[in-house]
Short mmCIF file of C-alpha atoms in Angstrom, two decimals:
data_model
loop_
_atom_site.label_atom_id
_atom_site.label_comp_id
_atom_site.label_asym_id
_atom_site.label_seq_id
_atom_site.Cartn_x
_atom_site.Cartn_y
_atom_site.Cartn_z
CA UNK M 1 0.00 0.00 0.00
CA UNK M 2 2.80 2.40 0.86
CA UNK M 3 5.21 1.21 -1.80
CA UNK M 4 3.72 3.27 -4.58
CA UNK M 5 5.13 6.71 -4.57
CA UNK M 6 5.76 8.66 -7.71
CA UNK M 7 7.21 12.12 -7.16
CA UNK M 8 5.98 13.30 -10.55
CA UNK M 9 2.32 12.52 -9.87
CA UNK M 10 2.39 14.07 -6.43
CA UNK M 11 4.14 17.13 -7.82
CA UNK M 12 1.34 17.64 -10.33
CA UNK M 13 -1.06 18.23 -7.43
CA UNK M 14 1.20 19.92 -4.88
CA UNK M 15 2.60 22.42 -7.37
CA UNK M 16 -0.87 23.76 -8.14
CA UNK M 17 -2.21 23.75 -4.60
CA UNK M 18 -0.28 26.71 -3.04
CA UNK M 19 -2.15 29.46 -4.86
CA UNK M 20 -5.54 28.13 -3.75
CA UNK M 21 -4.32 27.64 -0.20
CA UNK M 22 -2.87 31.16 -0.27
CA UNK M 23 -6.20 32.67 -1.35
CA UNK M 24 -8.10 30.74 1.30
CA UNK M 25 -5.51 31.71 3.92
CA UNK M 26 -5.85 35.42 3.16
CA UNK M 27 -9.65 35.23 3.32
CA UNK M 28 -9.71 33.29 6.61
CA UNK M 29 -6.99 35.45 8.15
CA UNK M 30 -8.88 38.66 7.30
CA UNK M 31 -12.07 37.31 8.88
CA UNK M 32 -10.08 36.12 11.89
CA UNK M 33 -8.31 39.44 12.39
CA UNK M 34 -11.49 41.48 12.11
CA UNK M 35 -13.25 39.12 14.50
CA UNK M 36 -10.46 39.04 17.06
CA UNK M 37 -9.30 42.66 16.94
CA UNK M 38 -12.58 44.53 16.40
CA UNK M 39 -15.72 42.46 16.83
CA UNK M 40 -14.85 40.29 19.80
CA UNK M 41 -15.54 41.75 23.25
CA UNK M 42 -12.92 42.68 25.80
CA UNK M 43 -12.44 40.44 28.81
CA UNK M 44 -14.09 41.37 32.12
CA UNK M 45 -10.76 41.19 33.89
CA UNK M 46 -7.98 41.59 31.38
CA UNK M 47 -9.84 44.03 29.10
CA UNK M 48 -8.09 44.40 25.74
CA UNK M 49 -4.94 42.44 26.51
CA UNK M 50 -7.03 39.29 26.13
CA UNK M 51 -6.71 39.76 22.35
CA UNK M 52 -3.16 38.40 22.49
CA UNK M 53 -4.84 35.06 23.14
CA UNK M 54 -6.08 34.91 19.54
CA UNK M 55 -2.47 34.64 18.37
CA UNK M 56 -0.92 32.92 21.35
CA UNK M 57 -3.24 29.94 21.72
CA UNK M 58 -3.56 28.97 18.01
CA UNK M 59 0.23 29.25 17.60
CA UNK M 60 0.77 26.93 20.57
CA UNK M 61 -1.82 24.44 19.28
CA UNK M 62 -0.31 24.37 15.80
CA UNK M 63 3.23 23.90 17.09
CA UNK M 64 2.12 20.96 19.25
CA UNK M 65 0.07 19.49 16.40
CA UNK M 66 2.94 19.74 13.94
CA UNK M 67 5.40 18.11 16.32
CA UNK M 68 2.98 15.24 16.89
CA UNK M 69 2.51 14.86 13.12
CA UNK M 70 6.27 14.87 12.57
CA UNK M 71 6.66 12.11 15.13
CA UNK M 72 3.91 9.95 13.67
CA UNK M 73 5.32 10.43 10.16
CA UNK M 74 8.88 9.64 11.21
CA UNK M 75 7.84 6.55 13.13
CA UNK M 76 5.69 5.33 10.23
CA UNK M 77 8.57 6.08 7.87
CA UNK M 78 10.85 3.98 10.02
CA UNK M 79 8.41 1.12 10.49
CA UNK M 80 7.28 0.88 6.88
CA UNK M 81 10.61 2.02 5.38
CA UNK M 82 8.91 4.76 3.43
CA UNK M 83 11.12 7.75 2.58
CA UNK M 84 8.23 9.95 1.53
CA UNK M 85 7.02 10.16 5.14
CA UNK M 86 10.38 11.58 6.17
CA UNK M 87 10.22 14.23 3.47
CA UNK M 88 6.71 15.27 4.55
CA UNK M 89 7.92 15.47 8.16
CA UNK M 90 10.93 17.53 7.16
CA UNK M 91 8.75 19.97 5.21
CA UNK M 92 6.35 20.38 8.13
CA UNK M 93 8.98 21.23 10.74
CA UNK M 94 9.87 24.88 9.90
CA UNK M 95 6.34 26.24 10.39
CA UNK M 96 6.05 24.28 13.63
CA UNK M 97 9.21 25.93 14.94
CA UNK M 98 8.03 29.39 13.89
CA UNK M 99 4.65 28.96 15.63
CA UNK M 100 6.36 27.59 18.72
CA UNK M 101 8.50 30.72 18.94
CA UNK M 102 5.44 32.89 18.24
CA UNK M 103 3.64 31.21 21.15
CA UNK M 104 6.55 31.88 23.49
CA UNK M 105 7.03 35.50 22.42
CA UNK M 106 3.32 36.40 22.53
CA UNK M 107 3.06 34.59 25.86
CA UNK M 108 5.85 36.77 27.17
CA UNK M 109 4.15 39.93 25.88
CA UNK M 110 0.88 38.78 27.44
CA UNK M 111 2.55 37.84 30.72
CA UNK M 112 3.91 41.29 31.43
CA UNK M 113 0.56 43.16 31.68
CA UNK M 114 -1.36 40.28 33.30
CA UNK M 115 1.02 38.35 35.57
CA UNK M 116 3.53 41.14 36.00
CA UNK M 117 6.52 39.32 34.56
CA UNK M 118 7.97 38.60 31.13
CA UNK M 119 9.14 35.14 32.03
CA UNK M 120 8.62 32.55 34.74
CA UNK M 121 10.22 29.14 35.01
CA UNK M 122 6.94 27.35 35.50
CA UNK M 123 6.28 23.91 34.08
CA UNK M 124 4.18 24.97 31.07
CA UNK M 125 6.55 27.67 29.87
CA UNK M 126 9.70 25.63 30.43
CA UNK M 127 8.30 22.61 28.61
CA UNK M 128 7.35 24.83 25.65
CA UNK M 129 10.94 26.12 25.61
CA UNK M 130 12.16 22.51 25.54
CA UNK M 131 9.91 21.88 22.53
CA UNK M 132 11.69 24.74 20.69
CA UNK M 133 15.00 23.01 21.42
CA UNK M 134 13.65 19.75 19.99
CA UNK M 135 12.47 21.54 16.84
CA UNK M 136 15.93 23.10 16.49
CA UNK M 137 17.63 19.74 16.98
CA UNK M 138 15.34 18.15 14.42
CA UNK M 139 15.95 20.83 11.79
CA UNK M 140 19.70 20.97 12.46
CA UNK M 141 19.96 17.18 12.09
CA UNK M 142 18.65 17.52 8.53
CA UNK M 143 21.34 20.13 7.84
CA UNK M 144 24.24 18.35 9.48
CA UNK M 145 23.99 14.77 8.24
CA UNK M 146 24.48 14.16 4.54
CA UNK M 147 23.84 10.43 4.52
CA UNK M 148 20.12 9.83 3.97
CA UNK M 149 19.82 6.61 5.97
CA UNK M 150 21.61 8.23 8.88
CA UNK M 151 19.48 11.39 8.86
CA UNK M 152 16.27 9.33 8.83
CA UNK M 153 17.39 7.42 11.90
CA UNK M 154 18.65 10.42 13.82
CA UNK M 155 15.56 12.57 13.16
CA UNK M 156 13.36 9.64 14.24
CA UNK M 157 15.27 9.35 17.50
CA UNK M 158 14.88 13.10 18.10
CA UNK M 159 11.12 12.90 17.54
CA UNK M 160 10.79 9.91 19.90
CA UNK M 161 12.48 11.87 22.66
CA UNK M 162 10.56 15.03 21.82
CA UNK M 163 7.10 13.45 21.77
CA UNK M 164 7.41 12.57 25.48
CA UNK M 165 7.42 16.31 26.08
CA UNK M 166 4.09 16.92 24.29
CA UNK M 167 1.76 15.35 26.90
CA UNK M 168 3.88 17.03 29.58
CA UNK M 169 3.14 20.40 27.97
CA UNK M 170 -0.55 19.58 27.72
CA UNK M 171 -1.01 18.36 31.30
CA UNK M 172 1.65 20.45 33.07
CA UNK M 173 -1.01 22.90 34.22
CA UNK M 174 -3.08 20.09 35.75
CA UNK M 175 -0.28 18.06 37.31
CA UNK M 176 1.64 20.84 39.02
CA UNK M 177 1.16 24.30 40.45
CA UNK M 178 1.94 26.66 37.61
CA UNK M 179 1.65 30.36 37.01
CA UNK M 180 0.04 29.55 33.68
CA UNK M 181 -3.72 29.08 33.97
CA UNK M 182 -5.32 25.69 33.17
CA UNK M 183 -6.88 24.97 29.79
CA UNK M 184 -10.03 26.97 29.01
CA UNK M 185 -11.23 24.70 26.26
CA UNK M 186 -12.29 21.19 27.09
CA UNK M 187 -13.65 18.76 24.58
CA UNK M 188 -15.58 16.69 27.10
CA UNK M 189 -16.85 19.30 29.52
CA UNK M 190 -18.10 22.84 29.12
CA UNK M 191 -15.47 25.36 28.05
CA UNK M 192 -14.76 28.24 30.39
CA UNK M 193 -14.40 30.68 27.54
CA UNK M 194 -17.38 32.65 26.30
CA UNK M 195 -18.63 31.72 22.82
CA UNK M 196 -18.06 35.27 21.51
CA UNK M 197 -14.36 34.75 22.26
CA UNK M 198 -14.20 31.12 21.21
CA UNK M 199 -15.32 31.89 17.65
CA UNK M 200 -12.40 34.19 16.68
CA UNK M 201 -10.04 31.74 18.37
CA UNK M 202 -11.21 28.94 16.10
CA UNK M 203 -11.03 31.14 12.98
CA UNK M 204 -7.48 32.18 13.84
CA UNK M 205 -6.51 28.55 14.39
CA UNK M 206 -7.87 27.72 10.94
CA UNK M 207 -5.87 30.63 9.47
CA UNK M 208 -2.64 29.49 11.13
CA UNK M 209 -3.25 25.92 10.02
CA UNK M 210 -3.71 27.12 6.44
CA UNK M 211 -0.48 29.11 6.71
CA UNK M 212 1.36 25.99 7.90
CA UNK M 213 -0.13 24.06 5.01
CA UNK M 214 1.06 26.73 2.58
CA UNK M 215 4.63 26.70 3.89
CA UNK M 216 4.54 22.91 3.97
CA UNK M 217 3.50 22.71 0.30
CA UNK M 218 6.27 25.11 -0.72
CA UNK M 219 8.90 23.15 1.23
CA UNK M 220 7.59 19.83 -0.02
CA UNK M 221 7.64 21.00 -3.65
CA UNK M 222 11.25 22.02 -3.21
CA UNK M 223 12.06 18.54 -1.93
CA UNK M 224 10.30 16.94 -4.91
CA UNK M 225 12.16 19.17 -7.36
CA UNK M 226 15.46 18.24 -5.69
CA UNK M 227 14.67 14.55 -6.21
CA UNK M 228 13.73 15.19 -9.83
CA UNK M 229 16.91 17.12 -10.56
CA UNK M 230 19.17 14.57 -8.99
CA UNK M 231 17.39 11.72 -10.69
CA UNK M 232 19.42 9.27 -8.65
CA UNK M 233 17.65 9.83 -5.34
CA UNK M 234 14.59 7.87 -6.37
CA UNK M 235 12.27 7.15 -3.55
CA UNK C 1 -0.49 -8.48 6.13
CA UNK C 2 2.85 -6.87 6.91
CA UNK C 3 6.14 -8.69 6.98
CA UNK C 4 7.86 -9.85 10.13
CA UNK C 5 10.42 -7.08 9.95
CA UNK C 6 7.70 -4.43 9.96
CA UNK C 7 6.18 -6.00 13.08
CA UNK C 8 9.55 -6.16 14.79
CA UNK C 9 10.23 -2.50 14.05
CA UNK C 10 6.77 -1.60 15.35
CA UNK C 11 7.28 -3.37 18.68
CA UNK C 12 10.80 -1.98 18.90
CA UNK C 13 9.37 1.58 18.74
CA UNK C 14 6.64 0.73 21.26
CA UNK C 15 9.26 -0.64 23.68
CA UNK C 16 11.47 2.42 23.34
CA UNK C 17 8.49 4.72 23.91
CA UNK C 18 7.31 2.79 26.98
CA UNK C 19 10.73 2.77 28.61
CA UNK C 20 11.21 6.49 27.86
CA UNK C 21 7.80 7.37 29.29
CA UNK C 22 8.56 5.35 32.42
CA UNK C 23 11.96 6.95 32.96
CA UNK C 24 10.69 10.48 32.34
CA UNK C 25 7.82 9.80 34.72
CA UNK C 26 10.19 8.66 37.45
CA UNK C 27 12.51 11.63 36.93
CA UNK C 28 9.63 14.10 37.11
CA UNK C 29 8.16 12.33 40.11
CA UNK C 30 11.38 12.69 42.07
CA UNK C 31 11.84 16.28 40.93
CA UNK C 32 8.27 17.28 41.76
CA UNK C 33 9.45 19.55 44.55
CA UNK C 34 11.32 21.65 41.99
CA UNK C 35 8.82 21.43 39.17
CA UNK C 36 6.01 23.11 41.06
CA UNK C 37 6.07 26.86 40.69
CA UNK C 38 4.67 27.76 44.10
CA UNK C 39 3.61 26.25 47.41
CA UNK C 40 0.22 26.69 48.99
CA UNK C 41 -0.11 28.09 52.53
CA UNK C 42 -0.99 24.59 53.75
CA UNK C 43 2.20 23.18 52.29
CA UNK C 44 4.24 25.92 53.95
CA UNK C 45 3.00 24.63 57.29
CA UNK C 46 4.90 21.40 56.79
CA UNK C 47 8.14 22.97 55.57
CA UNK C 48 11.13 21.90 57.62
CA UNK C 49 13.46 24.73 56.80
CA UNK C 50 11.58 28.02 57.06
CA UNK C 51 14.08 30.83 57.00
CA UNK C 52 16.69 32.01 54.53
CA UNK C 53 15.28 30.21 51.55
CA UNK C 54 13.59 32.00 48.71
CA UNK C 55 10.21 30.41 48.03
CA UNK C 56 7.01 31.22 46.20
CA UNK C 57 3.63 31.02 47.84
CA UNK C 58 0.45 30.96 45.83
CA UNK C 59 -3.23 31.11 46.57
CA UNK C 60 -6.13 33.51 46.65
CA UNK C 61 -5.96 37.03 48.01
CA UNK C 62 -8.36 36.95 50.93
CA UNK C 63 -11.39 39.24 50.59
CA UNK C 64 -11.03 42.61 52.39
CA UNK C 65 -7.46 41.85 53.35
CA UNK C 66 -5.53 44.31 51.17
CA UNK C 67 -4.15 47.26 53.09
CA UNK C 68 -2.27 49.76 51.02
CA UNK C 69 -0.09 52.39 52.65
CA UNK C 70 2.29 54.83 51.02
CA UNK C 71 5.19 52.43 50.74
CA UNK C 72 3.80 49.01 51.55
CA UNK C 73 1.06 46.59 50.59
CA UNK C 74 -0.19 44.07 53.11
CA UNK C 75 -2.54 41.26 52.29
CA UNK C 76 -3.39 37.68 53.18
CA UNK C 77 -2.88 34.68 50.91
CA UNK C 78 -5.32 31.89 51.59
CA UNK C 79 -6.06 28.45 50.22
CA UNK C 80 -9.27 28.38 52.30
CA UNK C 81 -7.57 26.16 54.88
CA UNK C 82 -4.52 28.10 55.98
CA UNK C 83 -3.48 31.72 55.63
CA UNK C 84 -0.24 33.65 55.36
CA UNK C 85 0.26 37.39 55.91
CA UNK C 86 2.29 38.99 53.16
CA UNK C 87 3.97 42.35 53.17
CA UNK C 88 5.39 43.82 50.01
CA UNK C 89 6.79 47.15 48.97
CA UNK C 90 6.63 47.82 45.27
CA UNK C 91 4.29 47.93 42.34
CA UNK C 92 1.62 45.24 42.13
CA UNK C 93 0.45 43.87 38.75
CA UNK C 94 -2.78 45.14 37.20
CA UNK C 95 -4.68 41.96 37.82
CA UNK C 96 -3.79 41.84 41.50
CA UNK C 97 -7.07 42.12 43.39
CA UNK C 98 -9.07 40.59 46.21
CA UNK C 99 -10.54 37.17 45.62
CA UNK C 100 -8.13 36.51 42.75
CA UNK C 101 -5.07 34.33 42.39
CA UNK C 102 -1.64 35.56 43.36
CA UNK C 103 1.91 34.23 43.61
CA UNK C 104 4.33 35.93 46.00
CA UNK C 105 8.07 35.37 45.85
CA UNK C 106 10.26 36.08 48.85
CA UNK C 107 11.31 34.91 52.30
CA UNK C 108 9.32 33.54 55.20
CA UNK C 109 9.90 35.37 58.46
CA UNK C 110 8.03 32.71 60.36
CA UNK C 111 5.18 30.40 59.51
CA UNK C 112 2.61 33.15 59.30
CA UNK C 113 4.54 36.15 58.01
CA UNK C 114 6.00 36.40 54.56
CA UNK C 115 8.10 39.17 53.15
CA UNK C 116 7.61 39.30 49.38
CA UNK C 117 10.16 40.71 46.94
CA UNK C 118 7.97 40.09 43.90
CA UNK C 119 4.24 39.77 43.34
CA UNK C 120 2.76 37.97 40.35
CA UNK C 121 -0.92 37.89 39.54
CA UNK C 122 -2.30 34.50 38.58
CA UNK C 123 -5.44 34.56 36.51
CA UNK C 124 -7.91 31.77 35.99
CA UNK C 125 -9.11 30.08 32.83
CA UNK C 126 -12.40 31.99 32.60
CA UNK C 127 -12.79 34.42 29.74
CA UNK C 128 -15.97 36.40 29.21
CA UNK C 129 -17.17 39.86 28.24
CA UNK C 130 -17.89 42.31 31.11
CA UNK C 131 -21.66 42.23 30.40
CA UNK C 132 -21.76 38.47 30.86
CA UNK C 133 -19.83 38.78 34.10
CA UNK C 134 -22.28 41.40 35.34
CA UNK C 135 -25.22 39.20 34.40
CA UNK C 136 -23.64 36.25 36.20
CA UNK C 137 -23.16 38.27 39.34
CA UNK C 138 -26.78 39.38 39.33
CA UNK C 139 -28.02 35.82 39.35
#
């Protein structure tokens, strides 16, 4: 099932997709920005600084989601010996790193007016910082090692170690005392965020996801073109 | 369906993951004291070493406990079981208010008095517009 992979056929689709994704991204982002910056209400306690949430939370979600996807892809690539999975994982990583840094920076900007500090070594924030280090290790490994077999193995090992951190990030606010507040959005129980604020949050998450998809397609196309040009690196 | 090698690689990954999860769990369990960001007033009661160690205490600011003078703020941190009196000279964060979460960093003078060098406001996970909050309070 996973043996059939023809770069040319995939490229036919992925080379056309970016412009549609780009259009959709711009539309969704404009709706999201208008919703979050103008139409959504201010918070009863934080007033307007709550608007940082509409960037901070989606960025954190996307960075966690991308790292999980990278891990699943790398592990599947290792188990089924499929090189295409590794290339998809490699193309996903840069946008994950960028959104991880965005989450940390906006969190810092949000922390100053609300908590009264730019940075605190609490479990949630520290574990997010560790995730940045794993993203950096992962991306550097692709740069450092020339040998393909070696780079596949090493990046897989990095993702295995890194994925342990993901549930720690998610549950750090429940397991330990942290300065960071617990999750507002729960799938099983009622969310503690008002629906007028939840809506822009979801739109912004969709916008960021589309942006990641766009960057992924561009990166992935580059990888496919590299394979084509070399000719010898057939998957 | 899949070959033996695929199965072996699958179980190999599962084994690695399980052993990693177990070891990380044990490490975090033994480091719990350092992972937590603050102690509650009840936990302070059972501290062995009280003085000369910088700690953070977190809880709710007790209602009607804030006394502001020209150069000092005094208030009480409570976890609804035990209380600690905090004195602090400096600027408090915007979200610092009665009935809300707070984390104070500083030194214990004894088991009831705490001298804070830094005050952080801790906010909860509830987000809502002011009108909704007002309507909730009316009910």
